[in-house]
Short mmCIF file of C-alpha atoms in Angstrom, two decimals:
data_model
loop_
_atom_site.label_atom_id
_atom_site.label_comp_id
_atom_site.label_asym_id
_atom_site.label_seq_id
_atom_site.Cartn_x
_atom_site.Cartn_y
_atom_site.Cartn_z
CA UNK N 17 106.51 22.67 24.02
CA UNK N 18 104.26 19.66 24.04
CA UNK N 19 101.55 19.58 21.36
CA UNK N 20 98.31 19.55 23.23
CA UNK N 21 96.66 17.72 20.26
CA UNK N 22 98.92 14.73 20.87
CA UNK N 23 97.60 14.39 24.47
CA UNK N 24 94.55 12.11 24.75
CA UNK N 25 93.21 14.30 27.51
CA UNK N 26 92.47 16.97 25.10
CA UNK N 27 90.36 14.94 22.79
CA UNK N 28 86.95 16.34 22.22
CA UNK N 29 84.12 14.13 21.28
CA UNK N 30 80.77 15.02 19.70
CA UNK N 31 77.71 12.71 20.06
CA UNK N 32 75.40 13.26 17.08
CA UNK N 33 73.41 11.58 14.28
CA UNK N 34 75.16 9.99 11.36
CA UNK N 35 75.83 12.43 8.55
CA UNK N 36 76.28 11.55 4.88
CA UNK N 37 79.86 12.93 5.01
CA UNK N 38 80.72 10.30 7.73
CA UNK N 39 81.74 7.76 5.12
CA UNK N 40 85.08 9.73 4.61
CA UNK N 41 85.47 9.92 8.34
CA UNK N 42 85.90 6.12 8.71
CA UNK N 43 82.35 5.10 9.52
CA UNK N 44 82.49 1.94 7.45
CA UNK N 45 86.01 1.01 8.72
CA UNK N 46 84.65 1.32 12.27
CA UNK N 47 81.76 -1.09 11.56
CA UNK N 48 84.46 -3.41 10.22
CA UNK N 49 85.66 -3.85 13.74
CA UNK N 50 82.29 -5.33 14.57
CA UNK N 51 81.57 -7.61 11.72
CA UNK N 52 82.11 -8.08 7.89
CA UNK N 53 81.26 -4.96 6.00
CA UNK N 54 82.71 -5.72 2.54
CA UNK N 55 83.46 -2.79 0.19
CA UNK N 56 80.81 -0.14 0.06
CA UNK N 57 81.03 2.43 -2.77
CA UNK N 58 80.18 6.06 -2.26
CA UNK N 59 76.98 5.54 -4.36
CA UNK N 60 75.94 2.44 -2.24
CA UNK N 61 76.57 4.42 1.02
CA UNK N 62 74.57 7.45 -0.14
CA UNK N 63 71.66 5.31 -1.34
CA UNK N 64 71.53 3.37 1.96
CA UNK N 65 71.86 6.65 3.91
CA UNK N 66 68.84 8.05 2.04
CA UNK N 67 66.79 4.84 2.51
CA UNK N 68 67.44 4.81 6.25
CA UNK N 69 66.73 8.61 6.38
CA UNK N 70 63.37 8.08 4.76
CA UNK N 71 62.22 6.46 8.00
CA UNK N 72 62.94 9.66 9.93
CA UNK N 73 63.18 9.15 13.61
CA UNK N 74 62.04 5.54 13.26
CA UNK N 75 65.67 4.46 12.29
CA UNK N 76 68.37 6.56 14.05
CA UNK N 77 72.12 6.07 13.81
CA UNK N 78 74.23 7.65 16.54
CA UNK N 79 77.97 8.37 16.04
CA UNK N 80 80.69 9.87 18.24
CA UNK N 81 83.26 11.87 16.37
CA UNK N 82 86.72 12.66 17.57
CA UNK N 83 86.58 16.18 16.39
CA UNK N 84 90.26 16.86 16.29
CA UNK N 85 90.91 13.96 13.92
CA UNK N 86 87.49 14.18 12.20
CA UNK N 87 87.18 10.48 12.82
CA UNK N 88 84.04 8.45 13.78
CA UNK N 89 85.14 6.46 16.86
CA UNK N 90 81.88 4.94 18.06
CA UNK N 91 78.40 4.13 16.74
CA UNK N 92 75.12 2.40 17.38
CA UNK N 93 71.73 2.33 15.77
CA UNK N 94 68.13 1.92 16.79
CA UNK N 95 65.08 0.91 14.79
CA UNK N 96 61.66 1.72 16.23
CA UNK N 97 59.06 -1.06 15.84
CA UNK N 98 55.42 -0.22 15.91
CA UNK N 99 53.39 -2.98 17.43
CA UNK N 100 49.82 -3.88 18.19
CA UNK N 101 50.61 -5.34 21.65
CA UNK N 102 50.94 -3.13 24.75
CA UNK N 103 48.30 -0.81 23.58
CA UNK N 104 49.89 -0.29 20.20
CA UNK N 105 53.28 0.11 21.80
CA UNK N 106 56.66 0.73 20.38
CA UNK N 107 59.94 -1.11 20.89
CA UNK N 108 63.46 0.15 20.10
CA UNK N 109 65.73 -2.45 18.49
CA UNK N 110 69.38 -1.46 19.14
CA UNK N 111 71.91 -2.73 16.64
CA UNK N 112 75.51 -2.44 15.46
CA UNK N 113 77.10 -0.92 18.55
CA UNK N 114 80.90 -0.56 18.24
CA UNK N 115 83.68 1.50 19.85
CA UNK N 116 86.99 1.98 17.98
CA UNK N 117 89.57 -0.28 19.52
CA UNK N 118 91.87 2.66 20.17
CA UNK N 119 89.22 4.47 22.07
CA UNK N 120 87.96 1.95 24.64
CA UNK N 121 87.75 2.75 28.37
CA UNK N 122 86.47 6.29 27.65
CA UNK N 123 82.81 5.47 28.28
CA UNK N 124 82.02 6.15 24.64
CA UNK N 125 79.97 2.96 24.39
CA UNK N 126 77.87 3.97 27.36
CA UNK N 127 77.32 7.42 25.70
CA UNK N 128 76.13 5.77 22.61
CA UNK N 129 73.67 3.48 24.52
CA UNK N 130 72.51 6.46 26.57
CA UNK N 131 71.91 8.46 23.38
CA UNK N 132 69.93 5.54 21.83
CA UNK N 133 67.96 4.99 25.01
CA UNK N 134 66.96 8.69 25.19
CA UNK N 135 65.85 8.41 21.59
CA UNK N 136 63.69 5.33 22.43
CA UNK N 137 62.12 7.22 25.39
CA UNK N 138 61.42 10.27 23.32
CA UNK N 139 59.72 8.09 20.67
CA UNK N 140 57.40 6.54 23.36
CA UNK N 141 58.86 3.07 23.48
CA UNK N 142 57.90 0.86 26.40
CA UNK N 143 61.22 -1.07 26.05
CA UNK N 144 64.52 -1.22 24.20
CA UNK N 145 66.12 -4.55 23.31
CA UNK N 146 69.37 -5.81 21.80
CA UNK N 147 71.31 -9.02 21.25
CA UNK N 148 74.90 -9.45 22.42
CA UNK N 149 77.54 -12.06 23.10
CA UNK N 150 77.70 -13.38 26.66
CA UNK N 151 81.10 -11.51 27.05
CA UNK N 152 79.40 -8.16 26.47
CA UNK N 153 76.61 -8.82 28.96
CA UNK N 154 78.40 -6.98 31.87
CA UNK N 155 78.85 -3.83 29.71
CA UNK N 156 75.10 -3.74 28.91
CA UNK N 157 74.15 -4.33 32.51
CA UNK N 158 76.14 -1.25 33.35
CA UNK N 159 73.92 0.50 30.82
CA UNK N 160 70.87 -0.62 32.72
CA UNK N 161 69.73 -3.61 30.61
CA UNK N 162 68.94 -6.97 31.87
CA UNK N 163 69.18 -10.48 30.30
CA UNK N 164 65.80 -11.61 29.07
CA UNK N 165 65.57 -14.28 26.36
CA UNK N 166 67.76 -16.12 23.91
CA UNK N 167 68.43 -15.10 20.28
CA UNK N 168 67.90 -17.40 17.48
CA UNK N 169 69.15 -16.82 13.89
CA UNK N 170 68.88 -18.27 10.41
CA UNK N 171 71.43 -17.34 7.79
CA UNK N 172 70.40 -17.44 4.15
CA UNK N 173 72.65 -18.66 1.34
CA UNK D 2 24.41 -36.96 9.52
CA UNK D 3 27.47 -35.54 11.03
CA UNK D 4 28.12 -31.87 10.44
CA UNK D 5 31.46 -31.77 8.53
CA UNK D 6 32.00 -28.26 9.83
CA UNK D 7 32.26 -29.58 13.42
CA UNK D 8 35.08 -31.90 12.36
CA UNK D 9 38.56 -30.48 12.81
CA UNK D 10 39.77 -32.41 9.86
CA UNK D 11 37.70 -30.19 7.59
CA UNK D 12 39.25 -26.95 8.85
CA UNK D 13 40.56 -24.83 6.07
CA UNK D 14 43.39 -22.39 6.79
CA UNK D 15 44.56 -19.46 4.77
CA UNK D 16 48.02 -17.96 5.19
CA UNK D 17 48.03 -14.24 4.16
CA UNK D 18 48.97 -10.73 5.18
CA UNK D 19 47.03 -8.95 7.94
CA UNK D 20 44.06 -7.05 6.71
CA UNK D 21 42.37 -4.13 8.39
CA UNK D 22 39.24 -6.19 8.92
CA UNK D 23 41.15 -8.70 11.03
CA UNK D 24 40.49 -6.76 14.18
CA UNK D 25 36.91 -8.15 14.21
CA UNK D 26 38.40 -11.63 13.58
CA UNK D 27 40.12 -11.80 16.86
CA UNK D 28 43.58 -10.60 15.89
CA UNK D 29 44.14 -8.58 19.11
CA UNK D 30 42.68 -11.37 21.33
CA UNK D 31 45.20 -13.79 19.70
CA UNK D 32 48.06 -11.41 20.56
CA UNK D 33 46.65 -11.43 24.09
CA UNK D 34 47.74 -15.09 24.32
CA UNK D 35 51.42 -13.88 23.83
CA UNK D 36 51.55 -10.79 26.01
CA UNK D 37 49.70 -7.89 27.40
CA UNK D 38 47.69 -6.12 24.69
CA UNK D 39 45.47 -3.75 26.66
CA UNK D 40 42.36 -2.51 24.96
CA UNK D 41 42.77 -1.25 21.40
CA UNK D 42 39.96 0.87 19.92
CA UNK D 43 39.00 0.49 16.29
CA UNK D 44 40.63 3.97 15.68
CA UNK D 45 43.87 2.94 17.34
CA UNK D 46 43.91 -0.29 15.34
CA UNK D 47 43.24 1.45 12.06
CA UNK D 48 45.90 4.11 12.73
CA UNK D 49 48.56 1.55 13.62
CA UNK D 50 47.60 -0.63 10.65
CA UNK D 51 48.12 2.36 8.41
CA UNK D 52 51.41 3.32 10.07
CA UNK D 53 52.79 -0.18 9.65
CA UNK D 54 51.47 -0.30 6.04
CA UNK D 55 53.31 2.83 5.14
CA UNK D 56 56.56 0.84 5.38
CA UNK D 57 55.35 -1.46 2.65
CA UNK D 58 57.24 -4.72 2.48
CA UNK D 59 59.60 -3.58 5.15
CA UNK D 60 57.16 -4.39 7.85
CA UNK D 61 55.03 -7.49 7.13
CA UNK D 62 52.46 -9.08 9.38
CA UNK D 63 51.45 -12.71 8.50
CA UNK D 64 48.19 -14.22 9.80
CA UNK D 65 46.50 -17.61 9.41
CA UNK D 66 42.71 -17.53 9.20
CA UNK D 67 40.45 -20.42 10.10
CA UNK D 68 38.15 -19.63 7.12
CA UNK D 69 35.11 -21.50 8.36
CA UNK D 70 35.08 -19.46 11.56
CA UNK D 71 36.53 -16.29 10.14
CA UNK D 72 38.97 -16.32 12.98
CA UNK D 73 42.70 -15.39 13.03
CA UNK D 74 44.41 -18.37 14.72
CA UNK D 75 48.09 -17.71 14.12
CA UNK D 76 50.35 -14.73 13.48
CA UNK D 77 53.88 -13.39 13.30
CA UNK D 78 55.55 -10.25 11.97
CA UNK D 79 58.82 -9.33 10.41
CA UNK D 80 60.56 -5.95 10.17
CA UNK D 81 63.33 -5.52 7.60
CA UNK D 82 66.34 -3.61 8.86
CA UNK D 83 68.57 -1.84 6.35
CA UNK D 84 72.18 -1.90 7.48
CA UNK D 85 75.61 -0.74 6.28
CA UNK D 86 77.40 -3.82 7.40
CA UNK D 87 77.52 -6.91 5.07
CA UNK D 88 77.71 -4.78 2.02
CA UNK D 89 74.65 -2.71 2.93
CA UNK D 90 72.85 -5.88 3.85
CA UNK D 91 69.36 -6.43 5.29
CA UNK D 92 68.20 -8.42 8.32
CA UNK D 93 64.70 -9.58 9.16
CA UNK D 94 63.59 -9.15 12.70
CA UNK D 95 60.80 -11.62 13.45
CA UNK D 96 58.41 -10.65 16.29
CA UNK D 97 55.15 -11.51 17.99
CA UNK D 98 54.71 -15.08 16.82
CA UNK D 99 51.68 -16.88 18.38
CA UNK D 100 49.37 -19.72 17.69
CA UNK D 101 45.88 -19.95 19.27
CA UNK D 102 45.88 -22.40 22.16
CA UNK D 103 43.15 -24.32 20.48
CA UNK D 104 45.06 -24.75 17.28
CA UNK D 105 48.37 -26.03 18.42
CA UNK D 106 49.92 -29.25 16.91
CA UNK D 107 48.66 -28.35 13.46
CA UNK D 108 52.01 -27.04 12.20
CA UNK D 109 50.53 -23.49 11.99
CA UNK D 110 53.45 -21.91 13.81
CA UNK D 111 55.88 -23.52 11.32
CA UNK D 112 53.67 -22.15 8.51
CA UNK D 113 53.99 -18.69 9.91
CA UNK D 114 57.80 -18.84 10.27
CA UNK D 115 58.11 -20.38 6.76
CA UNK D 116 56.07 -17.41 5.36
CA UNK D 117 58.12 -14.89 7.21
CA UNK D 118 61.36 -16.55 6.10
CA UNK D 119 60.24 -16.54 2.45
CA UNK D 120 59.48 -12.81 2.85
CA UNK D 121 63.03 -12.14 4.29
CA UNK D 122 64.58 -14.17 1.48
CA UNK D 123 62.56 -12.26 -1.21
CA UNK D 124 63.55 -8.98 0.44
CA UNK D 125 67.29 -9.90 0.07
CA UNK D 126 68.02 -10.43 3.79
CA UNK D 127 71.21 -12.28 4.66
CA UNK D 128 69.76 -13.44 7.84
CA UNK D 129 66.57 -13.53 10.01
CA UNK D 130 66.68 -13.22 13.79
CA UNK D 131 64.27 -13.51 16.68
CA UNK D 132 64.20 -13.71 20.48
CA UNK D 133 62.42 -16.46 22.33
CA UNK D 134 62.28 -18.18 25.71
CA UNK D 135 64.46 -21.20 26.27
CA UNK D 136 61.30 -23.36 26.22
CA UNK D 137 60.53 -22.33 22.67
CA UNK D 138 64.01 -22.99 21.36
CA UNK D 139 63.24 -26.55 20.10
CA UNK D 140 60.36 -25.22 18.04
CA UNK D 141 62.53 -22.65 16.30
CA UNK D 142 65.23 -25.23 15.75
CA UNK D 143 62.63 -27.31 13.81
CA UNK D 144 62.11 -24.17 11.77
CA UNK D 145 65.83 -24.02 10.92
CA UNK D 146 67.10 -21.47 13.30
CA UNK D 147 70.04 -21.79 15.71
CA UNK D 148 70.84 -20.22 18.99
CA UNK D 149 73.25 -17.39 18.58
CA UNK D 150 73.50 -14.69 21.24
CA UNK D 151 71.68 -13.45 24.35
CA UNK D 152 68.93 -10.89 24.51
CA UNK D 153 69.11 -7.91 26.76
CA UNK D 154 66.20 -5.54 27.52
CA UNK D 155 65.47 -2.33 29.32
CA UNK D 156 61.95 -1.46 30.25
CA UNK D 157 61.01 2.29 30.54
CA UNK D 158 58.65 3.59 33.18
#
């Protein structure tokens, strides 16, 4: 008899907030598919988790877990900026969106963005913004975003 | 005898953090040269000032005051994002940079960016980023930034 767990169709995914136990579920390795992470000790992870948590809903990190494998397979974060413009409006800054290379084509990226957008709306943001490469533009257009400006950056030594 | 105060050469500028008294020095009107501000009551201003202040150095607003006129003539803000990538690195998000139309050509925009960049460095950021229109690209290049990605946005109803 075929093991149903070996069949991708039987995967179950849970969309939720980052939890402190997600370090052992491959969260940092997943971010490593996006950019350089370097080594992060358990202590460094826990400290950063608490620092971000101290902002409450103003800094939210969404993850999707493959529940069968207890593996984090997609993530994205949003930081809520409080402004004076737009009648003291708020803006959501979406960052660090990545889907595990073995889990693409399952709409998990869209699920992450939808979750973050819902969060921005519930926080009263008038807009959400993010920066991406030109090659990811089509994906974000499918998520309802439009190209606006250009991003400039300065790296420090 | 000529009044030295009427001579632009005698203007004195102070670069400093936003203070709660800056609402009556034209801070909101200055932001109105950048985008829609709407009307902001003293109570709304004070509340937002306190909310932003609660983040300490993680959300800094720089202003330049024309000390003779007690008028805010340039501003820019930066929000420090705490990440897991780059060995739990930090990124400065620069926002809402504007110089009063009557004070352009005096390098005040550059002073604002330099001040915000110094803040990012002192906070241990590995980079600072901002979004701008194509027409402002040359200004930010003079400030040491380079074009990286594209900005996408979604406006909520």
